[in-house]
Amino acid sequence: MESQREGRSSTVALSDLQSFSFRQSPVLIVENFWSADERQYFRDAMNQAAWKSLSDLPKVREDFPDSGNWAKAEIGPAQGNRFLSRLQLPCIQEYMESFPNITGRHMGFSYYSYSAGDCLLTHDDTSQGEPVGGRLAPRRRIAVVAYFHEEWQSDWGGELIVYATRSAHTAEKPALSVTHCIEPRPGSLVMFTVPRFHRVCRVDQTAGQHRRLSIAGWFMTEHA
């Protein structure tokens, strides 16, 4: 299931990726982007990863209370390189290089595992982190979510909901309207420009032992 009310249709065929532009459509959905072999490769790596649950991440838990106990793990260098090798897309480079006065380019991705009862509350990714050594933290520009579980049924929940703002962003809790409801279909890739409010729906108990497995993170720019 996917709904969209902002710009043109956000679901793009692999053959049309070369002509996609984030300036024309800020949300990109590509189904079957990752092959079965690639999904298996990353799942095998996830099985070897050192996971930390939300209960082990007190600062994150403060920002996302009542979100279950989803888990996060670092990606190894080999897996990170393989992941990024598939994301050498013109739309990413075009958008990233459109910002003025760039002094550095950064990226950061992690493994995520959501089980029954887990969710992620609404946020817009504008928390950029603390300045380091007097330098401003990199600014998040494009958010990326890629799904690597082997099976997912609609009743299991875990949809990625993307919103548009209906009131001034200065409001403490701006009024939002849904633009996209995106099922976590195996092998799909989702990207959207930041800031953009979004959340992950709670995984339903009917998922049983199935986990919503993803790689997620950002492409970022650094400025003086």
GROMACS .gro file of C-alpha atoms in nm:
model
  224
    1MET     CA    1   0.000   0.000   0.000
    2GLU     CA    2   0.127   0.345  -0.091
    3SER     CA    3  -0.062   0.670  -0.091
    4GLN     CA    4   0.080   1.001  -0.206
    5ARG     CA    5  -0.062   1.350  -0.225
    6GLU     CA    6   0.254   1.551  -0.283
    7GLY     CA    7   0.403   1.594  -0.627
    8ARG     CA    8   0.411   1.318  -0.884
    9SER     CA    9   0.396   0.948  -0.802
   10SER     CA   10   0.693   0.857  -0.583
   11THR     CA   11   0.724   0.492  -0.693
   12VAL     CA   12   0.990   0.477  -0.962
   13ALA     CA   13   1.093   0.181  -1.178
   14LEU     CA   14   1.459   0.081  -1.177
   15SER     CA   15   1.479   0.177  -1.543
   16ASP     CA   16   1.366   0.534  -1.463
   17LEU     CA   17   1.606   0.604  -1.176
   18GLN     CA   18   1.854   0.789  -1.396
   19SER     CA   19   1.600   1.064  -1.465
   20PHE     CA   20   1.456   1.101  -1.113
   21SER     CA   21   1.507   1.431  -0.930
   22PHE     CA   22   1.444   1.510  -0.563
   23ARG     CA   23   1.370   1.868  -0.668
   24GLN     CA   24   1.063   1.743  -0.855
   25SER     CA   25   0.954   1.478  -0.604
   26PRO     CA   26   1.101   1.476  -0.251
   27VAL     CA   27   1.012   1.111  -0.182
   28LEU     CA   28   1.151   0.818  -0.382
   29ILE     CA   29   1.026   0.458  -0.359
   30VAL     CA   30   1.188   0.180  -0.562
   31GLU     CA   31   1.046  -0.170  -0.529
   32ASN     CA   32   1.269  -0.476  -0.586
   33PHE     CA   33   1.581  -0.258  -0.573
   34TRP     CA   34   1.772  -0.524  -0.374
   35SER     CA   35   1.804  -0.874  -0.518
   36ALA     CA   36   1.735  -1.190  -0.318
   37ASP     CA   37   2.112  -1.254  -0.299
   38GLU     CA   38   2.175  -0.903  -0.167
   39ARG     CA   39   1.903  -0.939   0.094
   40GLN     CA   40   2.055  -1.268   0.207
   41TYR     CA   41   2.403  -1.111   0.219
   42PHE     CA   42   2.291  -0.832   0.450
   43ARG     CA   43   2.079  -1.063   0.667
   44ASP     CA   44   2.382  -1.287   0.717
   45ALA     CA   45   2.582  -0.980   0.821
   46MET     CA   46   2.305  -0.873   1.058
   47ASN     CA   47   2.321  -1.214   1.225
   48GLN     CA   48   2.686  -1.143   1.309
   49ALA     CA   49   2.635  -0.782   1.420
   50ALA     CA   50   2.655  -0.655   1.779
   51TRP     CA   51   2.303  -0.529   1.849
   52LYS     CA   52   2.196  -0.274   2.107
   53SER     CA   53   1.831  -0.250   2.207
   54LEU     CA   54   1.649   0.078   2.271
   55SER     CA   55   1.668  -0.003   2.642
   56ASP     CA   56   2.049   0.015   2.607
   57LEU     CA   57   2.034   0.362   2.445
   58PRO     CA   58   1.901   0.599   2.716
   59LYS     CA   59   1.940   0.922   2.516
   60VAL     CA   60   1.757   0.776   2.218
   61ARG     CA   61   1.490   0.632   2.447
   62GLU     CA   62   1.428   0.982   2.588
   63ASP     CA   63   1.354   1.107   2.237
   64PHE     CA   64   1.138   0.807   2.148
   65PRO     CA   65   0.943   0.691   2.455
   66ASP     CA   66   0.681   0.416   2.429
   67SER     CA   67   0.846   0.287   2.113
   68GLY     CA   68   0.894  -0.074   2.217
   69ASN     CA   69   1.249  -0.205   2.223
   70TRP     CA   70   1.377  -0.200   1.867
   71ALA     CA   71   1.745  -0.272   1.810
   72LYS     CA   72   2.032  -0.104   1.626
   73ALA     CA   73   2.376  -0.225   1.513
   74GLU     CA   74   2.676  -0.086   1.329
   75ILE     CA   75   2.747  -0.189   0.971
   76GLY     CA   76   3.088  -0.341   0.899
   77PRO     CA   77   3.318  -0.172   0.645
   78ALA     CA   78   3.271  -0.437   0.375
   79GLN     CA   79   2.893  -0.429   0.407
   80GLY     CA   80   2.891  -0.049   0.416
   81ASN     CA   81   3.092  -0.031   0.095
   82ARG     CA   82   2.863  -0.279  -0.077
   83PHE     CA   83   2.557  -0.087   0.037
   84LEU     CA   84   2.693   0.245  -0.086
   85SER     CA   85   2.805   0.096  -0.417
   86ARG     CA   86   2.438   0.045  -0.503
   87LEU     CA   87   2.352   0.404  -0.416
   88GLN     CA   88   2.571   0.576  -0.675
   89LEU     CA   89   2.265   0.744  -0.823
   90PRO     CA   90   2.252   1.075  -1.014
   91CYS     CA   91   1.956   1.198  -0.808
   92ILE     CA   92   2.159   1.176  -0.486
   93GLN     CA   93   2.463   1.357  -0.624
   94GLU     CA   94   2.250   1.624  -0.792
   95TYR     CA   95   2.059   1.704  -0.475
   96MET     CA   96   2.359   1.690  -0.241
   97GLU     CA   97   2.566   1.922  -0.460
   98SER     CA   98   2.283   2.175  -0.488
   99PHE     CA   99   2.357   2.327  -0.147
  100PRO     CA  100   2.594   2.626  -0.131
  101ASN     CA  101   2.924   2.650   0.056
  102ILE     CA  102   2.975   2.278   0.122
  103THR     CA  103   3.298   2.204   0.308
  104GLY     CA  104   3.247   1.831   0.358
  105ARG     CA  105   3.025   1.538   0.271
  106HIS     CA  106   2.925   1.268   0.516
  107MET     CA  107   2.703   0.964   0.546
  108GLY     CA  108   2.595   0.742   0.831
  109PHE     CA  109   2.396   0.418   0.819
  110SER     CA  110   2.303   0.147   1.070
  111TYR     CA  111   2.117  -0.182   1.085
  112TYR     CA  112   1.772  -0.174   1.249
  113SER     CA  113   1.548  -0.455   1.371
  114TYR     CA  114   1.183  -0.402   1.467
  115SER     CA  115   0.989  -0.683   1.635
  116ALA     CA  116   0.625  -0.706   1.746
  117GLY     CA  117   0.540  -0.400   1.958
  118ASP     CA  118   0.819  -0.178   1.819
  119CYS     CA  119   0.761   0.157   1.647
  120LEU     CA  120   0.924   0.497   1.592
  121LEU     CA  121   0.739   0.814   1.686
  122THR     CA  122   0.694   1.112   1.456
  123HIS     CA  123   1.004   1.326   1.398
  124ASP     CA  124   1.162   1.523   1.114
  125ASP     CA  125   1.533   1.427   1.138
  126THR     CA  126   1.642   1.785   1.212
  127SER     CA  127   1.837   1.680   1.523
  128GLN     CA  128   2.183   1.704   1.372
  129GLY     CA  129   2.394   1.607   1.672
  130GLU     CA  130   2.632   1.811   1.884
  131PRO     CA  131   2.913   2.029   1.742
  132VAL     CA  132   3.255   1.863   1.762
  133GLY     CA  133   3.576   2.061   1.807
  134GLY     CA  134   3.402   2.389   1.736
  135ARG     CA  135   3.269   2.260   1.403
  136LEU     CA  136   2.899   2.245   1.329
  137ALA     CA  137   2.752   1.897   1.299
  138PRO     CA  138   2.682   1.783   0.941
  139ARG     CA  139   2.332   1.860   0.815
  140ARG     CA  140   2.111   1.568   0.715
  141ARG     CA  141   1.993   1.609   0.356
  142ILE     CA  142   1.859   1.274   0.232
  143ALA     CA  143   1.718   0.998   0.453
  144VAL     CA  144   1.752   0.639   0.329
  145VAL     CA  145   1.563   0.324   0.431
  146ALA     CA  146   1.627  -0.016   0.269
  147TYR     CA  147   1.440  -0.335   0.364
  148PHE     CA  148   1.614  -0.673   0.386
  149HIS     CA  149   1.370  -0.910   0.557
  150GLU     CA  150   1.259  -1.203   0.342
  151GLU     CA  151   0.887  -1.185   0.410
  152TRP     CA  152   0.641  -0.918   0.522
  153GLN     CA  153   0.261  -0.929   0.527
  154SER     CA  154   0.031  -0.627   0.530
  155ASP     CA  155  -0.126  -0.726   0.862
  156TRP     CA  156   0.213  -0.706   1.033
  157GLY     CA  157   0.225  -0.324   1.029
  158GLY     CA  158   0.559  -0.146   1.038
  159GLU     CA  159   0.465   0.097   0.759
  160LEU     CA  160   0.672   0.410   0.704
  161ILE     CA  161   0.439   0.711   0.721
  162VAL     CA  162   0.558   1.035   0.560
  163TYR     CA  163   0.383   1.366   0.628
  164ALA     CA  164   0.345   1.716   0.489
  165THR     CA  165   0.311   2.011   0.728
  166ARG     CA  166  -0.027   2.186   0.725
  167SER     CA  167   0.065   2.459   0.978
  168ALA     CA  168   0.373   2.672   1.039
  169HIS     CA  169   0.680   2.469   1.130
  170THR     CA  170   0.733   2.707   1.422
  171ALA     CA  171   0.444   2.541   1.603
  172GLU     CA  172   0.553   2.307   1.881
  173LYS     CA  173   0.338   2.035   1.729
  174PRO     CA  174   0.255   2.135   1.370
  175ALA     CA  175  -0.055   1.993   1.205
  176LEU     CA  176   0.042   1.715   0.966
  177SER     CA  177  -0.123   1.536   0.678
  178VAL     CA  178  -0.018   1.196   0.544
  179THR     CA  179   0.140   1.202   0.198
  180HIS     CA  180   0.279   0.847   0.188
  181CYS     CA  181   0.200   0.520   0.365
  182ILE     CA  182   0.475   0.281   0.256
  183GLU     CA  183   0.474  -0.090   0.333
  184PRO     CA  184   0.817  -0.232   0.423
  185ARG     CA  185   0.822  -0.461   0.122
  186PRO     CA  186   1.126  -0.692   0.099
  187GLY     CA  187   1.394  -0.549  -0.128
  188SER     CA  188   1.246  -0.201  -0.154
  189LEU     CA  189   1.440   0.125  -0.119
  190VAL     CA  190   1.293   0.450   0.015
  191MET     CA  191   1.462   0.791   0.020
  192PHE     CA  192   1.329   1.135   0.108
  193THR     CA  193   1.464   1.484   0.161
  194VAL     CA  194   1.521   1.620   0.513
  195PRO     CA  195   1.354   1.783   0.702
  196ARG     CA  196   1.038   1.577   0.656
  197PHE     CA  197   0.813   1.446   0.931
  198HIS     CA  198   0.777   1.068   0.935
  199ARG     CA  199   0.725   0.773   1.166
  200VAL     CA  200   0.730   0.393   1.169
  201CYS     CA  201   0.399   0.227   1.260
  202ARG     CA  202   0.404  -0.025   1.541
  203VAL     CA  203   0.474  -0.382   1.432
  204ASP     CA  204   0.166  -0.592   1.505
  205GLN     CA  205   0.165  -0.897   1.730
  206THR     CA  206   0.056  -1.103   1.431
  207ALA     CA  207   0.413  -1.070   1.299
  208GLY     CA  208   0.512  -1.330   1.557
  209GLN     CA  209   0.888  -1.387   1.541
  210HIS     CA  210   0.929  -1.206   1.208
  211ARG     CA  211   1.148  -0.895   1.228
  212ARG     CA  212   1.138  -0.582   1.016
  213LEU     CA  213   1.504  -0.564   0.907
  214SER     CA  214   1.645  -0.252   0.748
  215ILE     CA  215   1.945  -0.033   0.685
  216ALA     CA  216   1.868   0.332   0.749
  217GLY     CA  217   2.058   0.659   0.776
  218TRP     CA  218   2.144   0.978   0.593
  219PHE     CA  219   2.355   1.151   0.335
  220MET     CA  220   2.483   1.474   0.494
  221THR     CA  221   2.669   1.795   0.410
  222GLU     CA  222   2.907   1.997   0.626
  223HIS     CA  223   2.923   2.375   0.613
  224ALA     CA  224   3.156   2.634   0.767
   0.00000   0.00000   0.00000
